[in-house]
PDB file of C-alpha atoms in Angstrom:
ATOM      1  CA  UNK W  18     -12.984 -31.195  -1.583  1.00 40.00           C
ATOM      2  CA  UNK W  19     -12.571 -31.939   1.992  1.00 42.00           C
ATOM      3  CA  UNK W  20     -14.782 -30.303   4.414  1.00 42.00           C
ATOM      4  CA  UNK W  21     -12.226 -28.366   5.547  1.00 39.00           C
ATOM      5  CA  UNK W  22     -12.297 -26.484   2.635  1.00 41.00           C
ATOM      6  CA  UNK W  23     -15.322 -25.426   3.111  1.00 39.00           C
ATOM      7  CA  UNK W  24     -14.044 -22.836   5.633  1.00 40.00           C
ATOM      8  CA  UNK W  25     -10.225 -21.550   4.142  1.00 41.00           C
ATOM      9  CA  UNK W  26      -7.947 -20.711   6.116  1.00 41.00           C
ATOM     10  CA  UNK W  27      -6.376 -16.819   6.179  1.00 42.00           C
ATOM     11  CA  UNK W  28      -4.425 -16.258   2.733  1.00 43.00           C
ATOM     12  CA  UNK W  29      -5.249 -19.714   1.353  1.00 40.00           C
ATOM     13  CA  UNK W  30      -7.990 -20.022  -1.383  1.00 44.00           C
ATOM     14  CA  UNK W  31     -10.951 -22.764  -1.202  1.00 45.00           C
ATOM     15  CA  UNK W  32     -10.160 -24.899  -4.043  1.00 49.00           C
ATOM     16  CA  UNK W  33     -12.015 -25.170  -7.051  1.00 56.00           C
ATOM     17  CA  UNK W  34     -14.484 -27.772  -7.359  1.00 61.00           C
ATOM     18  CA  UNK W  35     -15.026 -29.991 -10.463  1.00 86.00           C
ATOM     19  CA  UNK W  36     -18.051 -31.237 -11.800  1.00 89.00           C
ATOM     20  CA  UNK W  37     -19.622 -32.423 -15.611  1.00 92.00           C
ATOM     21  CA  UNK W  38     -21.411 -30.715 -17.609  1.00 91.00           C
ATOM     22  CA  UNK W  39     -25.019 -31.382 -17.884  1.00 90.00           C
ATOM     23  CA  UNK W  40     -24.683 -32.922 -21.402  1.00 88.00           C
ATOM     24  CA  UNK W  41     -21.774 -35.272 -19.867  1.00 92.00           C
ATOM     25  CA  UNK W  42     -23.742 -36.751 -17.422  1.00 95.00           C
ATOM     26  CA  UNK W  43     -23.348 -40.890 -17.585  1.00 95.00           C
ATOM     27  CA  UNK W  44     -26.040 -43.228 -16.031  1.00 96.00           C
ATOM     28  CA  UNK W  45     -23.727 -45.876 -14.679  1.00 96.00           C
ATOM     29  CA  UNK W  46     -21.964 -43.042 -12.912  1.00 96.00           C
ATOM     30  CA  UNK W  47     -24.835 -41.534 -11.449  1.00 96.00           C
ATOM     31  CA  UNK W  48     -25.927 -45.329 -10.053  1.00 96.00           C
ATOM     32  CA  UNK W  49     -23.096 -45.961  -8.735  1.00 96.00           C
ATOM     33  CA  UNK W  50     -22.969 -42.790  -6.690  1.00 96.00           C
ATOM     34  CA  UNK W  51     -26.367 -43.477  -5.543  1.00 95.00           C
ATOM     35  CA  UNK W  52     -26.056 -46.784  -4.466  1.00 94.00           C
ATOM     36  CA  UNK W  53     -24.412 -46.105  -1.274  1.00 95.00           C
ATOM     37  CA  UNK W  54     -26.472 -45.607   1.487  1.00 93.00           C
ATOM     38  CA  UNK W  55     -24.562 -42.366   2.964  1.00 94.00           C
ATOM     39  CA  UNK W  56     -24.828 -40.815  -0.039  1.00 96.00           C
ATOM     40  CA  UNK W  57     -28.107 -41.573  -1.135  1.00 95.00           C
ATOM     41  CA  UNK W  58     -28.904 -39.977   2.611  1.00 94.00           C
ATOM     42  CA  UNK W  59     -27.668 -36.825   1.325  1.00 96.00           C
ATOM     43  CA  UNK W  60     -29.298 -36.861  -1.384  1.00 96.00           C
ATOM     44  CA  UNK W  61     -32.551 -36.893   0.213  1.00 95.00           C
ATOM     45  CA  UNK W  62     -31.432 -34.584   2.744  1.00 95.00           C
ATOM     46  CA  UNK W  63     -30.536 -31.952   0.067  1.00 96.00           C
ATOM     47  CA  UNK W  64     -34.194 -33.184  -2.057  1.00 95.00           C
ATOM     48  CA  UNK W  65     -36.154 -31.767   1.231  1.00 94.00           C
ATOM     49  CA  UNK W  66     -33.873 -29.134   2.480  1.00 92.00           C
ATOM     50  CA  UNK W  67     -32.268 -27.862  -0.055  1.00 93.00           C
ATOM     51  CA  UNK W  68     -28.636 -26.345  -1.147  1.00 95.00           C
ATOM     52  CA  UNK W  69     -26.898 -26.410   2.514  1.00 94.00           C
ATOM     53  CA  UNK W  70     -23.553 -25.584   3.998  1.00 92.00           C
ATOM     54  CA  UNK W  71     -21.519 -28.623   2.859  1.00 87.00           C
ATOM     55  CA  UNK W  72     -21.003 -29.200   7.244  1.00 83.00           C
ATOM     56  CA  UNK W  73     -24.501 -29.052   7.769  1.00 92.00           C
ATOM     57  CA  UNK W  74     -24.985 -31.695   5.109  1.00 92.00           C
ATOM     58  CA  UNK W  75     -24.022 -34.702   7.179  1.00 91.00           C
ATOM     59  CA  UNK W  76     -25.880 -33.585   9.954  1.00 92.00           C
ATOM     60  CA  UNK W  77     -29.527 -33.173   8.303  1.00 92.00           C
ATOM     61  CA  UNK W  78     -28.817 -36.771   6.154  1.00 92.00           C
ATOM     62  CA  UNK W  79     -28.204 -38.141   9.756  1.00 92.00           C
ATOM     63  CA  UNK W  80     -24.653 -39.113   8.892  1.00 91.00           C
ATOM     64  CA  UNK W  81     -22.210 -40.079  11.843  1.00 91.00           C
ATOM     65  CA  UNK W  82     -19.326 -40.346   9.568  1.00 90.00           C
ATOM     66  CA  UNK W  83     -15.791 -38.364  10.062  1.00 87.00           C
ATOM     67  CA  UNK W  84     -14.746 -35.077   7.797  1.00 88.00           C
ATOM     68  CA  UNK W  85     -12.636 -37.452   5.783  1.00 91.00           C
ATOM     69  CA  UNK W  86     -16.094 -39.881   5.239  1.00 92.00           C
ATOM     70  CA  UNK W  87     -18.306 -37.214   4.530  1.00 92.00           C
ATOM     71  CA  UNK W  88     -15.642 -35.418   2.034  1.00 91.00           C
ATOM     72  CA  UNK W  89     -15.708 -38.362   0.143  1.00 94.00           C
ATOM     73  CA  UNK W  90     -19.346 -39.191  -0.413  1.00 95.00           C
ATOM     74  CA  UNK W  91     -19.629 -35.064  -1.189  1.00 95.00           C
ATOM     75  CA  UNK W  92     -16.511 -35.579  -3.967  1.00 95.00           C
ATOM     76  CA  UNK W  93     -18.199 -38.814  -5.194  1.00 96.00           C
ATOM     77  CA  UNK W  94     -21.599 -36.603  -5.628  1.00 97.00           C
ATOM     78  CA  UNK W  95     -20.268 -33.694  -6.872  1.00 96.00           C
ATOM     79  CA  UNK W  96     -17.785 -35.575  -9.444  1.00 96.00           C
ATOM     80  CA  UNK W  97     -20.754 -37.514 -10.830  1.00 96.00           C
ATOM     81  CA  UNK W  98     -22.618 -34.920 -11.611  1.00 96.00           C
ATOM     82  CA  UNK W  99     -25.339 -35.653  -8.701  1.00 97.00           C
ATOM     83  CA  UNK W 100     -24.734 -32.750  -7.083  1.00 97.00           C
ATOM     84  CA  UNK W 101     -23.496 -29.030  -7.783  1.00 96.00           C
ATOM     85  CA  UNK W 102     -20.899 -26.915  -5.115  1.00 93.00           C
ATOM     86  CA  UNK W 103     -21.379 -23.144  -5.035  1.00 92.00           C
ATOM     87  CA  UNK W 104     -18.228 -21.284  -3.902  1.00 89.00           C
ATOM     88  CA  UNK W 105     -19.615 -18.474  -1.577  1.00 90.00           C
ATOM     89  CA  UNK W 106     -16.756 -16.199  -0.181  1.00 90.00           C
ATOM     90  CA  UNK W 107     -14.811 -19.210   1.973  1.00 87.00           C
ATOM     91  CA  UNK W 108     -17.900 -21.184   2.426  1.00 87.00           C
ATOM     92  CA  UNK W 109     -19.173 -23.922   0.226  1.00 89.00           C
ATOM     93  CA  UNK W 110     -22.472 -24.721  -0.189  1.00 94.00           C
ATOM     94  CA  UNK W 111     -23.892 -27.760  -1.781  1.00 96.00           C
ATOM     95  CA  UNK W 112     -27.620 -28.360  -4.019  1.00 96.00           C
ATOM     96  CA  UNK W 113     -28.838 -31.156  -6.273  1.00 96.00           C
ATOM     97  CA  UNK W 114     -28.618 -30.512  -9.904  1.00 96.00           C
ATOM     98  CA  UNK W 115     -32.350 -32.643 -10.064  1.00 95.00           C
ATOM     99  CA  UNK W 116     -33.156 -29.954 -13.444  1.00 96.00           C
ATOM    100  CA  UNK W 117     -30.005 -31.683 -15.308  1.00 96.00           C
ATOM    101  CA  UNK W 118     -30.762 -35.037 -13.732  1.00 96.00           C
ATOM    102  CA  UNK W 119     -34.076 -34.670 -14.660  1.00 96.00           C
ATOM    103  CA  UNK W 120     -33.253 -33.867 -18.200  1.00 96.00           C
ATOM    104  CA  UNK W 121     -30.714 -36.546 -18.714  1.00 96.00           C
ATOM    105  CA  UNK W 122     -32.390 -39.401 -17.254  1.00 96.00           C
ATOM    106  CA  UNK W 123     -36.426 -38.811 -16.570  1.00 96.00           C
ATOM    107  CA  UNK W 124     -38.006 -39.861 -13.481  1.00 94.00           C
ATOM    108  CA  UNK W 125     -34.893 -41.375 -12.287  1.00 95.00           C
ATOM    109  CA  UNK W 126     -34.290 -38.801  -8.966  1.00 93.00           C
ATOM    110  CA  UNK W 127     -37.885 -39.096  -8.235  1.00 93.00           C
ATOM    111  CA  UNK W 128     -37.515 -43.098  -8.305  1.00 93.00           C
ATOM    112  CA  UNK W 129     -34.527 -43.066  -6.289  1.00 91.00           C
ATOM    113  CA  UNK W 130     -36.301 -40.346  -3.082  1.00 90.00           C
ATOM    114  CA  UNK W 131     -38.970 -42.520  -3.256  1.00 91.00           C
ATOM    115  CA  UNK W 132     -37.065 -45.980  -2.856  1.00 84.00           C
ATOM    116  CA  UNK W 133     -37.146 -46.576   1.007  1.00 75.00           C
ATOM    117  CA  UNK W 134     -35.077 -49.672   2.454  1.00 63.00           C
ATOM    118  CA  UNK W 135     -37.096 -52.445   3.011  1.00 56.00           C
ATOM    119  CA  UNK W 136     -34.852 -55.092   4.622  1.00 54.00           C
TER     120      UNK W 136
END
């Protein structure tokens, strides 16, 4: 999904978004997707704000990246299973699936917001 799609254009359909099911969820995965910092920022924007506007995502995690930047780390999420994208009309809005994180791996979400950077 790029941000672009967010927003479709007239006649053209926002494409469909792809993410595993809550029983498919794998713990490597999920690490690796929060190991980077930008996305981990998101993360903890969406833990405080909640689902969001996938444009307005980079902007309360603090981001300074480009579309193409902040695409990725929302495809990265959302393909891991981190995150979920709801389809509203042409607009896409994004929320952390912390229930099904929860119940796949216990306490790991809540270890991860609480992590701050200590170097």
């Amino acid at each position: 999904m790029s941000v672009e799609d967010q927003v479709a254009p007239p006649g053209r359909a926002a494409t469909a978004v792809e993410e595993p099911d809550a029983d498919r969820l794998d713990l490597p995965v999920v690490l690796a997707a929060l190991a980077d910092p930008g996305r981990l920022a998101i993360v903890r924007a969406l833990a405080e704000c909640g689902e969001e506007c996938c444009v307005k995502v980079g902007e309360q995690a603090g981001l300074t990246v480009g579309k193409s930047t902040l695409s990725h780390h929302l495809k990265v999420l959302r393909e891991s299973g981190v995150t979920h994208t709801r389809t509203q009309g042409t607009h896409r809005y994004v929320s952390l699936r912390r229930d099904d994180l929860d119940s796949a791996f216990p306490h790991l979400l809540d270890a991860v917001l609480a992590w701050r950077d200590r170097s």
